[in-house]
Amino acid sequence: KQEVTQIPAALSVPEGENLVLNCSFTDSAIYNLQWFRQDPGKGLTSLLLIQSSQREQTSGRLNASLDKSSGRSTLYIAASQPGDSATYLCAVRTAYNTDKLIFGTGTRLQVFP
Amino acid sequence: EADIYQTPRYLVIGTGKKITLECSQTMGHDKMYWYQQDPGMELHLIHYSYGVNSTEKGDLSSESTVSRIRTEHFPLTLESARPSHTSQYLCASSRGNEQFFGPGTRLTVL
């Protein structure tokens, strides 16, 4: 059974720092991995989608990498801003059931001025 | 970008009431999903649909039911709400293998 873990559970940093959020999964047979952002009491906003054949994806200040063999993905946030404060979730879609996403519990990020 | 709407955004009701949470998307996506999320916890899939007249139960057992009569509409119904149903309910739809989420409905059952 695929399990997804995110470390750290919470992170508080000053504005301007570069950050790395970690996501690990137990079964390397994934179809793709998706990073989301969730603001308090809100839905999820898709940030980046990495296919299993890809090593990384970039969007603005965000860069996500994928190492399938080691069961890990990282989300790199450059020059963090207070507006980046949110919970970041990673989710994997397994190769044998591409219709379902399996979510981690998220990393709650606070960026203070 | 997908547009997914959920109503109501917040709902506080008494035990035993029947409720329907609405979810609509305007992008013509075939696949739609319902997730349940307790505060600080991960999302759990409770229902999904491949298209009209298709509904499947998800990984987390739920007393709710769903229907898919129209492509754009995927309502979730609780026949008799209980305090244990208090949670956030998130609807999603997918284009290809990327899911897009609605804003969620926060349900409180007293």
Tab-separated table of C-alpha atoms in Angstrom, chain B:
chain	number	residue	atom	x	y	z
B	1	GLU	CA	-7.427	26.369	-15.643
B	2	ALA	CA	-10.465	24.474	-14.350
B	3	ASP	CA	-13.336	26.267	-12.658
B	4	ILE	CA	-14.888	24.205	-9.906
B	5	TYR	CA	-17.619	25.512	-7.676
B	6	GLN	CA	-18.817	24.194	-4.364
B	7	THR	CA	-21.837	25.325	-2.393
B	8	PRO	CA	-22.375	26.016	0.357
B	9	ARG	CA	-18.926	27.066	1.534
B	10	TYR	CA	-19.947	26.701	5.182
B	11	LEU	CA	-22.828	24.762	6.689
B	12	VAL	CA	-23.867	24.305	10.314
B	13	ILE	CA	-26.792	21.958	10.854
B	14	GLY	CA	-28.379	19.800	13.499
B	15	THR	CA	-28.142	16.043	13.841
B	16	GLY	CA	-30.505	14.021	11.689
B	17	LYS	CA	-30.876	16.539	8.865
B	18	LYS	CA	-30.505	15.542	5.235
B	19	ILE	CA	-27.936	17.634	3.365
B	20	THR	CA	-26.596	17.871	-0.159
B	21	LEU	CA	-23.233	19.401	-0.954
B	22	GLU	CA	-23.073	20.754	-4.475
B	23	CYS	CA	-20.110	20.559	-6.842
B	24	SER	CA	-20.031	21.813	-10.412
B	25	GLN	CA	-17.279	22.223	-12.975
B	26	THR	CA	-17.408	24.093	-16.241
B	27	MET	CA	-14.518	22.490	-18.105
B	28	GLY	CA	-16.213	19.315	-19.298
B	29	HIS	CA	-13.959	17.024	-17.254
B	30	ASP	CA	-15.123	13.420	-17.194
B	31	LYS	CA	-13.549	12.446	-13.883
B	32	MET	CA	-14.706	13.974	-10.630
B	33	TYR	CA	-13.833	13.257	-7.000
B	34	TRP	CA	-14.923	13.922	-3.431
B	35	TYR	CA	-12.370	14.068	-0.614
B	36	GLN	CA	-12.836	14.419	3.120
B	37	GLN	CA	-10.279	16.299	5.185
B	38	ASP	CA	-10.265	16.641	8.957
B	39	PRO	CA	-8.282	19.589	10.411
B	40	GLY	CA	-4.542	19.001	10.142
B	41	MET	CA	-5.028	15.634	8.509
B	42	GLU	CA	-4.500	14.291	5.011
B	43	LEU	CA	-7.192	14.172	2.359
B	44	HIS	CA	-9.037	10.904	1.943
B	45	LEU	CA	-10.907	9.947	-1.215
B	46	ILE	CA	-14.517	9.020	-0.437
B	47	HIS	CA	-16.152	8.947	-3.904
B	48	TYR	CA	-15.208	9.309	-7.542
B	49	SER	CA	-16.802	9.165	-10.951
B	50	TYR	CA	-15.485	8.389	-14.430
B	51	GLY	CA	-18.419	10.067	-16.141
B	52	VAL	CA	-22.187	10.244	-16.352
B	53	ASN	CA	-23.912	7.401	-14.474
B	54	SER	CA	-20.576	6.197	-13.069
B	55	THR	CA	-19.881	6.369	-9.332
B	56	GLU	CA	-17.344	4.479	-7.220
B	57	LYS	CA	-16.502	4.392	-3.540
B	58	GLY	CA	-13.110	5.670	-2.523
B	59	ASP	CA	-10.552	4.499	-0.009
B	60	LEU	CA	-12.279	5.899	3.074
B	61	SER	CA	-15.626	4.439	3.989
B	62	SER	CA	-18.308	7.101	4.035
B	63	GLU	CA	-22.021	7.118	4.804
B	64	SER	CA	-22.532	9.688	2.081
B	65	THR	CA	-23.798	8.947	-1.429
B	66	VAL	CA	-23.153	10.637	-4.763
B	67	SER	CA	-24.788	10.855	-8.161
B	68	ARG	CA	-23.592	11.844	-11.631
B	69	ILE	CA	-26.519	12.623	-13.871
B	70	ARG	CA	-24.749	15.409	-15.752
B	71	THR	CA	-21.077	15.721	-16.648
B	72	GLU	CA	-20.680	19.042	-14.878
B	73	HIS	CA	-22.489	18.169	-11.662
B	74	PHE	CA	-21.427	15.769	-8.851
B	75	PRO	CA	-23.482	16.297	-5.683
B	76	LEU	CA	-22.825	14.513	-2.379
B	77	THR	CA	-25.692	13.660	-0.038
B	78	LEU	CA	-25.872	12.727	3.626
B	79	GLU	CA	-29.308	11.290	4.456
B	80	SER	CA	-28.980	11.828	8.205
B	81	ALA	CA	-26.109	13.999	9.362
B	82	ARG	CA	-24.248	13.180	12.577
B	83	PRO	CA	-21.515	15.009	14.529
B	84	SER	CA	-19.002	12.453	13.207
B	85	HIS	CA	-19.624	13.898	9.721
B	86	THR	CA	-18.143	17.228	10.772
B	87	SER	CA	-15.257	17.823	8.376
B	88	GLN	CA	-14.173	19.676	5.253
B	89	TYR	CA	-15.381	18.192	1.955
B	90	LEU	CA	-13.368	18.942	-1.175
B	91	CYS	CA	-14.514	18.291	-4.721
B	92	ALA	CA	-12.094	17.880	-7.623
B	93	SER	CA	-12.111	17.135	-11.325
B	94	SER	CA	-9.328	16.073	-13.615
B	95	ARG	CA	-8.065	16.772	-17.091
B	96	GLY	CA	-5.677	14.034	-18.059
B	97	ASN	CA	-3.752	13.203	-14.907
B	98	GLU	CA	-3.869	16.567	-13.169
B	99	GLN	CA	-6.551	17.249	-10.579
B	100	PHE	CA	-8.105	20.627	-9.891
B	101	PHE	CA	-9.909	21.363	-6.660
B	102	GLY	CA	-12.860	23.435	-5.594
B	103	PRO	CA	-12.795	25.728	-2.538
B	104	GLY	CA	-14.383	23.131	-0.249
B	105	THR	CA	-17.395	22.971	2.044
B	106	ARG	CA	-16.798	23.113	5.763
B	107	LEU	CA	-19.557	21.110	7.435
B	108	THR	CA	-20.365	21.245	11.141
B	109	VAL	CA	-23.018	18.951	12.558
B	110	LEU	CA	-24.215	19.855	16.033
